[in-house]
CSV table of N, CA and C in Angstrom, one decimal:
chain,number,residue,atom,x,y,z
A,116,MET,N,0.8,-1.2,0.0
A,116,MET,CA,0.0,0.0,0.0
A,116,MET,C,0.9,1.2,0.0
A,117,PRO,N,0.6,2.2,-0.9
A,117,PRO,CA,1.5,3.4,-1.0
A,117,PRO,C,1.2,4.3,0.2
A,118,SER,N,2.1,5.3,0.4
A,118,SER,CA,1.9,6.3,1.4
A,118,SER,C,2.0,7.7,0.8
A,119,CYS,N,1.4,8.6,1.5
A,119,CYS,CA,1.4,10.0,1.1
A,119,CYS,C,2.8,10.6,1.2
A,120,PRO,N,3.3,11.3,0.2
A,120,PRO,CA,4.6,11.8,0.2
A,120,PRO,C,4.7,13.0,1.2
A,121,ARG,N,3.6,13.6,1.6
A,121,ARG,CA,3.6,14.7,2.5
A,121,ARG,C,3.6,14.3,4.0
A,122,CYS,N,2.7,13.3,4.3
A,122,CYS,CA,2.6,13.0,5.7
A,122,CYS,C,2.8,11.5,6.0
A,123,ASP,N,3.2,10.7,5.0
A,123,ASP,CA,3.5,9.3,5.2
A,123,ASP,C,2.3,8.5,5.6
A,124,ALA,N,1.1,9.0,5.5
A,124,ALA,CA,-0.1,8.2,5.9
A,124,ALA,C,-0.4,7.2,4.8
A,125,PRO,N,-0.9,6.0,5.1
A,125,PRO,CA,-1.2,5.0,4.1
A,125,PRO,C,-2.4,5.5,3.2
A,126,ILE,N,-2.3,5.4,1.9
A,126,ILE,CA,-3.4,5.8,1.0
A,126,ILE,C,-3.8,4.7,0.1
A,127,ASP,N,-5.0,4.7,-0.5
A,127,ASP,CA,-5.4,3.7,-1.5
A,127,ASP,C,-4.7,4.0,-2.8
A,128,ASP,N,-4.6,2.9,-3.6
A,128,ASP,CA,-3.9,3.1,-4.9
A,128,ASP,C,-4.7,4.1,-5.8
A,129,ASP,N,-6.0,4.2,-5.7
A,129,ASP,CA,-6.8,5.0,-6.6
A,129,ASP,C,-7.2,6.4,-5.9
A,130,ALA,N,-6.6,6.7,-4.7
A,130,ALA,CA,-7.0,7.9,-4.0
A,130,ALA,C,-6.4,9.1,-4.8
A,131,ARG,N,-7.2,10.2,-4.9
A,131,ARG,CA,-6.8,11.4,-5.6
A,131,ARG,C,-6.2,12.4,-4.6
A,132,TYR,N,-6.7,12.3,-3.3
A,132,TYR,CA,-6.2,13.1,-2.2
A,132,TYR,C,-5.9,12.3,-1.0
A,133,CYS,N,-5.0,12.7,-0.2
A,133,CYS,CA,-4.7,12.0,1.1
A,133,CYS,C,-5.8,12.3,2.1
A,134,ALA,N,-6.3,11.2,2.7
A,134,ALA,CA,-7.4,11.4,3.7
A,134,ALA,C,-6.9,12.1,5.0
A,135,GLN,N,-5.6,12.0,5.2
A,135,GLN,CA,-5.1,12.6,6.5
A,135,GLN,C,-4.8,14.1,6.3
A,136,CYS,N,-4.0,14.5,5.3
A,136,CYS,CA,-3.6,15.9,5.1
A,136,CYS,C,-4.2,16.6,3.9
A,137,GLY,N,-4.9,15.9,3.1
A,137,GLY,CA,-5.5,16.5,1.9
A,137,GLY,C,-4.6,16.8,0.7
A,138,ALA,N,-3.4,16.3,0.8
A,138,ALA,CA,-2.5,16.6,-0.3
A,138,ALA,C,-2.9,15.8,-1.6
A,139,PRO,N,-2.8,16.5,-2.8
A,139,PRO,CA,-3.2,15.8,-4.0
A,139,PRO,C,-2.2,14.6,-4.2
A,140,GLN,N,-2.7,13.5,-4.8
A,140,GLN,CA,-1.9,12.3,-5.0
A,140,GLN,C,-1.6,12.1,-6.5
A,141,THR,N,-2.4,12.7,-7.3
A,141,THR,CA,-2.2,12.6,-8.8
A,141,THR,C,-1.9,13.9,-9.4
A,142,GLU,N,-1.4,13.9,-10.6
A,142,GLU,CA,-1.1,15.1,-11.3
A,142,GLU,C,-2.4,15.9,-11.6
A,143,ASP,N,-3.5,15.1,-12.0
A,143,ASP,CA,-4.8,15.7,-12.3
A,143,ASP,C,-5.4,16.4,-11.0
A,144,ALA,N,-5.2,15.8,-9.9
A,144,ALA,CA,-5.7,16.3,-8.6
A,144,ALA,C,-4.9,17.6,-8.3
A,145,ALA,N,-3.6,17.6,-8.5
A,145,ALA,CA,-2.8,18.8,-8.2
A,145,ALA,C,-3.2,19.9,-9.1
A,146,GLU,N,-3.5,19.7,-10.4
A,146,GLU,CA,-3.9,20.7,-11.3
A,146,GLU,C,-5.3,21.2,-10.9
A,147,GLU,N,-6.2,20.3,-10.5
A,147,GLU,CA,-7.5,20.7,-10.1
A,147,GLU,C,-7.5,21.6,-8.9
A,148,LEU,N,-6.6,21.3,-7.9
A,148,LEU,CA,-6.4,22.1,-6.7
A,148,LEU,C,-5.9,23.4,-7.1
A,149,ASP,N,-4.9,23.5,-8.0
A,149,ASP,CA,-4.3,24.8,-8.4
A,149,ASP,C,-5.3,25.7,-9.0
A,150,GLU,N,-6.2,25.1,-9.9
A,150,GLU,CA,-7.2,25.9,-10.6
A,150,GLU,C,-8.2,26.4,-9.5
A,151,TYR,N,-8.6,25.6,-8.6
A,151,TYR,CA,-9.5,26.0,-7.5
A,151,TYR,C,-8.9,27.2,-6.7
A,152,VAL,N,-7.7,27.0,-6.3
A,152,VAL,CA,-7.0,28.1,-5.5
A,152,VAL,C,-6.9,29.4,-6.4
A,153,GLN,N,-6.6,29.2,-7.6
A,153,GLN,CA,-6.5,30.4,-8.5
A,153,GLN,C,-7.8,31.1,-8.6
A,154,ARG,N,-8.9,30.4,-8.8
A,154,ARG,CA,-10.3,30.9,-8.9
A,154,ARG,C,-10.6,31.7,-7.6
A,155,GLN,N,-10.3,31.1,-6.5
A,155,GLN,CA,-10.6,31.7,-5.2
A,155,GLN,C,-9.8,33.0,-5.0
A,156,ALA,N,-8.5,33.0,-5.5
A,156,ALA,CA,-7.7,34.2,-5.4
A,156,ALA,C,-8.2,35.3,-6.2
A,157,GLU,N,-8.6,34.9,-7.5
A,157,GLU,CA,-9.2,36.0,-8.4
A,157,GLU,C,-10.5,36.5,-7.8
A,158,GLN,N,-11.3,35.7,-7.2
A,158,GLN,CA,-12.6,36.1,-6.6
A,158,GLN,C,-12.3,37.1,-5.5
A,159,VAL,N,-11.4,36.8,-4.6
A,159,VAL,CA,-11.1,37.7,-3.5
A,159,VAL,C,-10.4,39.0,-4.0
A,160,ALA,N,-9.5,38.9,-4.9
A,160,ALA,CA,-8.8,40.0,-5.5
A,160,ALA,C,-9.8,40.9,-6.3
A,161,GLY,N,-10.7,40.3,-6.9
A,161,GLY,CA,-11.7,41.1,-7.7
A,161,GLY,C,-12.8,41.7,-6.9
A,162,GLY,N,-12.8,41.4,-5.6
A,162,GLY,CA,-13.8,42.0,-4.8
A,162,GLY,C,-15.2,41.3,-4.7
A,163,SER,N,-15.3,40.3,-5.5
A,163,SER,CA,-16.6,39.6,-5.6
A,163,SER,C,-16.9,38.8,-4.3
A,164,GLY,N,-15.9,38.5,-3.5
A,164,GLY,CA,-16.1,37.8,-2.3
A,164,GLY,C,-16.0,38.6,-1.1
A,165,GLY,N,-16.0,39.9,-1.2
A,165,GLY,CA,-15.7,40.9,-0.1
A,165,GLY,C,-16.9,41.3,0.6
A,166,GLY,N,-17.7,40.4,1.1
A,166,GLY,CA,-18.8,40.7,2.0
A,166,GLY,C,-20.1,41.0,1.3
A,167,LYS,N,-20.2,40.8,0.0
A,167,LYS,CA,-21.4,41.0,-0.8
A,167,LYS,C,-22.3,39.8,-0.6
A,168,PRO,N,-23.6,40.0,-0.2
A,168,PRO,CA,-24.5,38.9,-0.1
A,168,PRO,C,-24.7,38.2,-1.5
A,169,GLU,N,-25.1,37.0,-1.4
A,169,GLU,CA,-25.4,36.3,-2.7
A,169,GLU,C,-26.5,37.0,-3.5
A,170,GLY,N,-26.2,37.1,-4.7
A,170,GLY,CA,-27.2,37.8,-5.6
A,170,GLY,C,-27.2,39.3,-5.6
A,171,GLY,N,-26.1,39.9,-5.1
A,171,GLY,CA,-26.0,41.3,-5.0
A,171,GLY,C,-26.7,41.9,-3.8
A,172,GLY,N,-27.2,43.1,-3.9
A,172,GLY,CA,-27.9,43.7,-2.8
A,172,GLY,C,-27.3,44.9,-2.3
A,173,SER,N,-27.9,45.6,-1.4
A,173,SER,CA,-27.4,46.9,-1.0
A,173,SER,C,-26.3,46.8,0.0
A,174,ALA,N,-26.1,45.6,0.5
A,174,ALA,CA,-25.0,45.4,1.5
A,174,ALA,C,-23.7,45.0,0.9
A,175,GLY,N,-23.5,45.4,-0.3
A,175,GLY,CA,-22.3,45.0,-1.0
A,175,GLY,C,-21.1,45.8,-0.6
A,176,SER,N,-20.0,45.6,-1.3
A,176,SER,CA,-18.7,46.3,-0.9
A,176,SER,C,-18.8,47.8,-1.0
A,177,ASP,N,-19.8,48.3,-1.7
A,177,ASP,CA,-19.9,49.8,-1.8
A,177,ASP,C,-20.4,50.3,-0.5
A,178,ALA,N,-21.2,49.6,0.3
A,178,ALA,CA,-21.7,50.0,1.6
A,178,ALA,C,-20.6,50.0,2.6
A,179,PHE,N,-19.5,49.2,2.4
A,179,PHE,CA,-18.5,49.1,3.4
A,179,PHE,C,-17.1,49.3,2.7
A,180,PRO,N,-16.8,50.5,2.3
A,180,PRO,CA,-15.5,50.7,1.6
A,180,PRO,C,-14.3,50.4,2.6
A,181,PRO,N,-13.1,50.1,2.0
A,181,PRO,CA,-12.0,50.0,2.9
A,181,PRO,C,-11.7,51.3,3.6
A,182,MET,N,-10.9,51.1,4.7
A,182,MET,CA,-10.7,52.3,5.6
A,182,MET,C,-10.0,53.4,4.9
A,183,GLU,N,-9.2,53.1,3.9
A,183,GLU,CA,-8.5,54.2,3.2
A,183,GLU,C,-9.4,55.1,2.4
A,184,GLU,N,-10.6,54.6,2.0
A,184,GLU,CA,-11.5,55.3,1.2
A,184,GLU,C,-12.5,56.1,2.0
A,185,LEU,N,-12.5,55.9,3.3
A,185,LEU,CA,-13.5,56.6,4.1
A,185,LEU,C,-13.1,58.1,4.4
A,186,SER,N,-14.1,58.9,4.7
A,186,SER,CA,-13.8,60.3,5.0
A,186,SER,C,-13.2,60.3,6.4
A,187,ASP,N,-12.6,61.4,6.8
A,187,ASP,CA,-12.0,61.5,8.1
A,187,ASP,C,-13.0,61.4,9.2
A,188,ARG,N,-14.2,61.9,8.9
A,188,ARG,CA,-15.3,61.8,9.9
A,188,ARG,C,-15.7,60.3,10.1
A,189,GLU,N,-15.8,59.6,9.0
A,189,GLU,CA,-16.2,58.2,9.1
A,189,GLU,C,-15.1,57.3,9.7
A,190,GLN,N,-13.8,57.6,9.5
A,190,GLN,CA,-12.7,56.9,10.1
A,190,GLN,C,-12.8,57.2,11.6
A,191,LEU,N,-13.0,58.4,12.0
A,191,LEU,CA,-13.1,58.8,13.4
A,191,LEU,C,-14.2,58.1,14.1
A,192,TRP,N,-15.4,58.0,13.4
A,192,TRP,CA,-16.5,57.3,13.9
A,192,TRP,C,-16.2,55.8,14.1
A,193,ARG,N,-15.6,55.2,13.1
A,193,ARG,CA,-15.3,53.8,13.2
A,193,ARG,C,-14.3,53.5,14.3
A,194,ARG,N,-13.3,54.3,14.4
A,194,ARG,CA,-12.3,54.0,15.5
A,194,ARG,C,-12.9,54.3,16.8
A,195,GLY,N,-13.6,55.4,17.0
A,195,GLY,CA,-14.3,55.7,18.2
A,195,GLY,C,-15.2,54.6,18.6
A,196,SER,N,-16.0,54.0,17.7
A,196,SER,CA,-16.9,52.9,18.0
A,196,SER,C,-16.2,51.7,18.5
A,197,TYR,N,-15.1,51.4,17.9
A,197,TYR,CA,-14.3,50.2,18.4
A,197,TYR,C,-13.8,50.5,19.8
A,198,VAL,N,-13.3,51.7,20.1
A,198,VAL,CA,-12.8,52.0,21.4
A,198,VAL,C,-13.9,52.0,22.4
A,199,LEU,N,-15.0,52.6,22.1
A,199,LEU,CA,-16.1,52.7,23.0
A,199,LEU,C,-16.8,51.3,23.2
A,200,GLY,N,-16.9,50.6,22.1
A,200,GLY,CA,-17.6,49.3,22.2
A,200,GLY,C,-16.7,48.3,23.0
A,201,TYR,N,-15.5,48.1,22.7
A,201,TYR,CA,-14.6,47.2,23.4
A,201,TYR,C,-14.3,47.7,24.8
A,202,GLY,N,-14.2,49.0,25.0
A,202,GLY,CA,-14.0,49.5,26.4
A,202,GLY,C,-15.2,49.1,27.3
A,203,THR,N,-16.4,49.3,26.7
A,203,THR,CA,-17.6,49.0,27.5
A,203,THR,C,-17.7,47.5,27.8
A,204,ILE,N,-17.4,46.7,26.8
A,204,ILE,CA,-17.4,45.3,27.0
A,204,ILE,C,-16.4,44.8,28.1
A,205,VAL,N,-15.2,45.4,28.0
A,205,VAL,CA,-14.2,45.0,29.0
A,205,VAL,C,-14.6,45.4,30.4
A,206,VAL,N,-15.1,46.6,30.6
A,206,VAL,CA,-15.6,47.1,31.9
A,206,VAL,C,-16.8,46.2,32.4
A,207,ALA,N,-17.7,45.9,31.5
A,207,ALA,CA,-18.8,45.0,31.8
A,207,ALA,C,-18.4,43.6,32.2
A,208,LEU,N,-17.4,43.1,31.6
A,208,LEU,CA,-16.9,41.8,31.9
A,208,LEU,C,-16.3,41.7,33.3
A,209,THR,N,-15.8,42.8,33.8
A,209,THR,CA,-15.3,42.8,35.2
A,209,THR,C,-16.4,42.7,36.2
A,210,ARG,N,-17.7,42.9,35.8
A,210,ARG,CA,-18.8,42.8,36.7
A,210,ARG,C,-19.8,41.7,36.3
A,211,VAL,N,-19.3,40.7,35.6
A,211,VAL,CA,-20.2,39.7,34.9
A,211,VAL,C,-21.3,39.1,35.9
A,212,PRO,N,-21.0,38.8,37.1
A,212,PRO,CA,-22.1,38.2,37.9
A,212,PRO,C,-23.2,39.2,38.1
A,213,ALA,N,-22.9,40.5,38.1
A,213,ALA,CA,-23.9,41.5,38.4
A,213,ALA,C,-24.9,41.7,37.3
A,214,ALA,N,-26.1,42.1,37.6
A,214,ALA,CA,-27.1,42.3,36.5
A,214,ALA,C,-26.8,43.4,35.6
A,215,GLU,N,-26.1,44.4,36.0
A,215,GLU,CA,-25.8,45.6,35.2
A,215,GLU,C,-24.8,45.3,34.1
A,216,SER,N,-24.1,44.2,34.2
A,216,SER,CA,-23.1,43.9,33.2
A,216,SER,C,-23.7,43.5,31.8
A,217,TRP,N,-24.8,42.8,31.8
A,217,TRP,CA,-25.4,42.3,30.6
A,217,TRP,C,-25.9,43.4,29.7
A,218,PRO,N,-26.6,44.4,30.1
A,218,PRO,CA,-26.9,45.5,29.2
A,218,PRO,C,-25.7,46.2,28.7
A,219,LEU,N,-24.7,46.4,29.5
A,219,LEU,CA,-23.5,47.0,29.1
A,219,LEU,C,-22.8,46.2,28.0
A,220,ILE,N,-22.7,44.9,28.2
A,220,ILE,CA,-22.1,44.0,27.1
A,220,ILE,C,-22.9,44.2,25.8
A,221,LEU,N,-24.3,44.2,25.9
A,221,LEU,CA,-25.1,44.3,24.7
A,221,LEU,C,-24.9,45.7,24.1
A,222,GLY,N,-24.7,46.7,24.9
A,222,GLY,CA,-24.5,48.1,24.4
A,222,GLY,C,-23.1,48.1,23.7
A,223,GLY,N,-22.1,47.5,24.3
A,223,GLY,CA,-20.8,47.5,23.6
A,223,GLY,C,-20.8,46.8,22.3
A,224,ILE,N,-21.5,45.7,22.2
A,224,ILE,CA,-21.7,44.9,21.0
A,224,ILE,C,-22.4,45.8,20.0
A,225,ALA,N,-23.5,46.5,20.4
A,225,ALA,CA,-24.3,47.2,19.5
A,225,ALA,C,-23.6,48.3,18.8
A,226,ILE,N,-22.6,48.9,19.4
A,226,ILE,CA,-21.9,50.0,18.8
A,226,ILE,C,-20.7,49.6,17.9
A,227,LEU,N,-20.3,48.3,17.9
A,227,LEU,CA,-19.2,47.9,17.1
A,227,LEU,C,-19.5,47.9,15.6
A,228,PRO,N,-18.6,48.5,14.8
A,228,PRO,CA,-18.9,48.6,13.4
A,228,PRO,C,-19.2,47.3,12.6
A,229,PRO,N,-18.6,46.1,13.0
A,229,PRO,CA,-19.0,44.9,12.3
A,229,PRO,C,-20.5,44.6,12.4
A,230,ILE,N,-21.2,45.1,13.5
A,230,ILE,CA,-22.6,44.9,13.6
A,230,ILE,C,-23.4,45.4,12.4
A,231,ARG,N,-22.9,46.5,11.9
A,231,ARG,CA,-23.5,47.1,10.7
A,231,ARG,C,-23.5,46.1,9.5
A,232,ARG,N,-22.4,45.4,9.4
A,232,ARG,CA,-22.3,44.4,8.3
A,232,ARG,C,-23.2,43.2,8.6
A,233,LEU,N,-23.2,42.8,9.8
A,233,LEU,CA,-24.1,41.6,10.2
A,233,LEU,C,-25.6,41.9,10.1
A,234,THR,N,-26.0,43.1,10.3
A,234,THR,CA,-27.4,43.4,10.2
A,234,THR,C,-27.8,43.9,8.9
A,235,ALA,N,-26.8,44.2,8.0
A,235,ALA,CA,-27.2,44.7,6.7
A,235,ALA,C,-27.9,43.8,5.8
A,236,GLU,N,-27.5,42.5,5.8
A,236,GLU,CA,-28.2,41.5,5.0
A,236,GLU,C,-29.6,41.2,5.4
A,237,PRO,N,-29.9,40.9,6.7
A,237,PRO,CA,-31.3,40.7,7.0
A,237,PRO,C,-32.2,41.9,6.9
A,238,LEU,N,-31.6,43.1,7.2
A,238,LEU,CA,-32.4,44.3,7.2
A,238,LEU,C,-32.5,44.9,5.8
A,239,GLY,N,-31.6,44.6,4.9
A,239,GLY,CA,-31.7,45.1,3.6
A,239,GLY,C,-30.7,46.3,3.4
A,240,SER,N,-30.3,46.9,4.5
A,240,SER,CA,-29.3,48.0,4.4
A,240,SER,C,-28.6,48.1,5.8
A,241,PRO,N,-27.4,48.7,5.8
A,241,PRO,CA,-26.7,48.8,7.1
A,241,PRO,C,-27.4,49.7,8.0
A,242,LEU,N,-27.3,49.5,9.3
A,242,LEU,CA,-27.8,50.4,10.3
A,242,LEU,C,-27.1,51.8,10.2
A,243,LYS,N,-27.8,52.8,10.5
A,243,LYS,CA,-27.2,54.1,10.5
A,243,LYS,C,-26.4,54.3,11.7
A,244,ARG,N,-25.4,55.2,11.7
A,244,ARG,CA,-24.6,55.4,12.9
A,244,ARG,C,-25.5,55.9,14.1
A,245,GLU,N,-26.5,56.7,13.8
A,245,GLU,CA,-27.3,57.2,14.8
A,245,GLU,C,-28.1,56.1,15.5
A,246,VAL,N,-28.5,55.1,14.7
A,246,VAL,CA,-29.3,54.0,15.3
A,246,VAL,C,-28.3,53.2,16.2
A,247,MET,N,-27.1,53.0,15.8
A,247,MET,CA,-26.1,52.2,16.6
A,247,MET,C,-25.8,53.0,17.9
A,248,ALA,N,-25.6,54.3,17.8
A,248,ALA,CA,-25.3,55.1,18.9
A,248,ALA,C,-26.5,55.1,19.9
A,249,GLY,N,-27.7,55.2,19.3
A,249,GLY,CA,-29.0,55.1,20.2
A,249,GLY,C,-29.1,53.8,20.9
A,250,ALA,N,-28.8,52.7,20.2
A,250,ALA,CA,-28.9,51.4,20.9
A,250,ALA,C,-27.9,51.3,22.0
A,251,TYR,N,-26.7,51.8,21.7
A,251,TYR,CA,-25.6,51.8,22.7
A,251,TYR,C,-26.1,52.7,23.9
A,252,ALA,N,-26.6,53.9,23.7
A,252,ALA,CA,-27.1,54.7,24.8
A,252,ALA,C,-28.1,54.1,25.6
A,253,VAL,N,-29.1,53.4,25.0
A,253,VAL,CA,-30.2,52.8,25.7
A,253,VAL,C,-29.6,51.7,26.6
A,254,PHE,N,-28.8,50.8,26.0
A,254,PHE,CA,-28.2,49.7,26.8
A,254,PHE,C,-27.3,50.2,27.9
A,255,ALA,N,-26.5,51.2,27.6
A,255,ALA,CA,-25.6,51.8,28.6
A,255,ALA,C,-26.4,52.4,29.8
A,256,LEU,N,-27.5,53.2,29.5
A,256,LEU,CA,-28.3,53.8,30.5
A,256,LEU,C,-29.0,52.7,31.4
A,257,ILE,N,-29.5,51.7,30.7
A,257,ILE,CA,-30.1,50.6,31.5
A,257,ILE,C,-29.0,50.0,32.5
A,258,GLY,N,-27.8,49.7,31.9
A,258,GLY,CA,-26.8,49.2,32.8
A,258,GLY,C,-26.4,50.1,33.9
A,259,ILE,N,-26.3,51.4,33.6
A,259,ILE,CA,-25.9,52.3,34.7
A,259,ILE,C,-27.0,52.4,35.7
A,260,ALA,N,-28.3,52.4,35.3
A,260,ALA,CA,-29.4,52.5,36.2
A,260,ALA,C,-29.4,51.3,37.1
A,261,LEU,N,-29.2,50.1,36.5
A,261,LEU,CA,-29.1,48.9,37.3
A,261,LEU,C,-27.9,48.9,38.3
A,262,PHE,N,-26.8,49.5,37.9
A,262,PHE,CA,-25.7,49.6,38.8
A,262,PHE,C,-26.0,50.5,40.0
A,263,VAL,N,-26.7,51.6,39.7
A,263,VAL,CA,-27.1,52.6,40.8
A,263,VAL,C,-28.1,52.0,41.7
A,264,LEU,N,-29.1,51.3,41.1
A,264,LEU,CA,-30.2,50.8,41.9
A,264,LEU,C,-29.8,49.5,42.7
A,265,LEU,N,-29.0,48.7,42.1
A,265,LEU,CA,-28.6,47.4,42.7
A,265,LEU,C,-27.3,47.5,43.5
A,266,GLY,N,-26.5,48.5,43.1
A,266,GLY,CA,-25.1,48.6,43.7
A,266,GLY,C,-25.1,49.2,45.0
């Protein structure tokens, strides 16, 4: 019984790929794998795999341009959202057993920029910054109120 040249696992005579490491065992399998990797690389480089939902839609790459293409105001919003969101989550995690930590965690999550991407597909468009800030404020106020009342 032959073995895989990459991992030395035993393989069948007619195996195209190694069952242990996935290495191609025939020239045809190697060419097929190369073509697949090339297609995937072209897809990623061409932007067609960059967060666009299947079948197009308004949540495509135009809705979320790379950081370099954003205005100064949008970059400041995005960076501030990360700082505020993760900061709130870290503070809330220090109080996890307490009831006030959960609204603070939700508020921190609500303000994070990736939430815009995650909600864009089911909602049809990304949440506006004002909506995200409002959700953060509501959760933060609930958490602070619980802290004052229960603390």
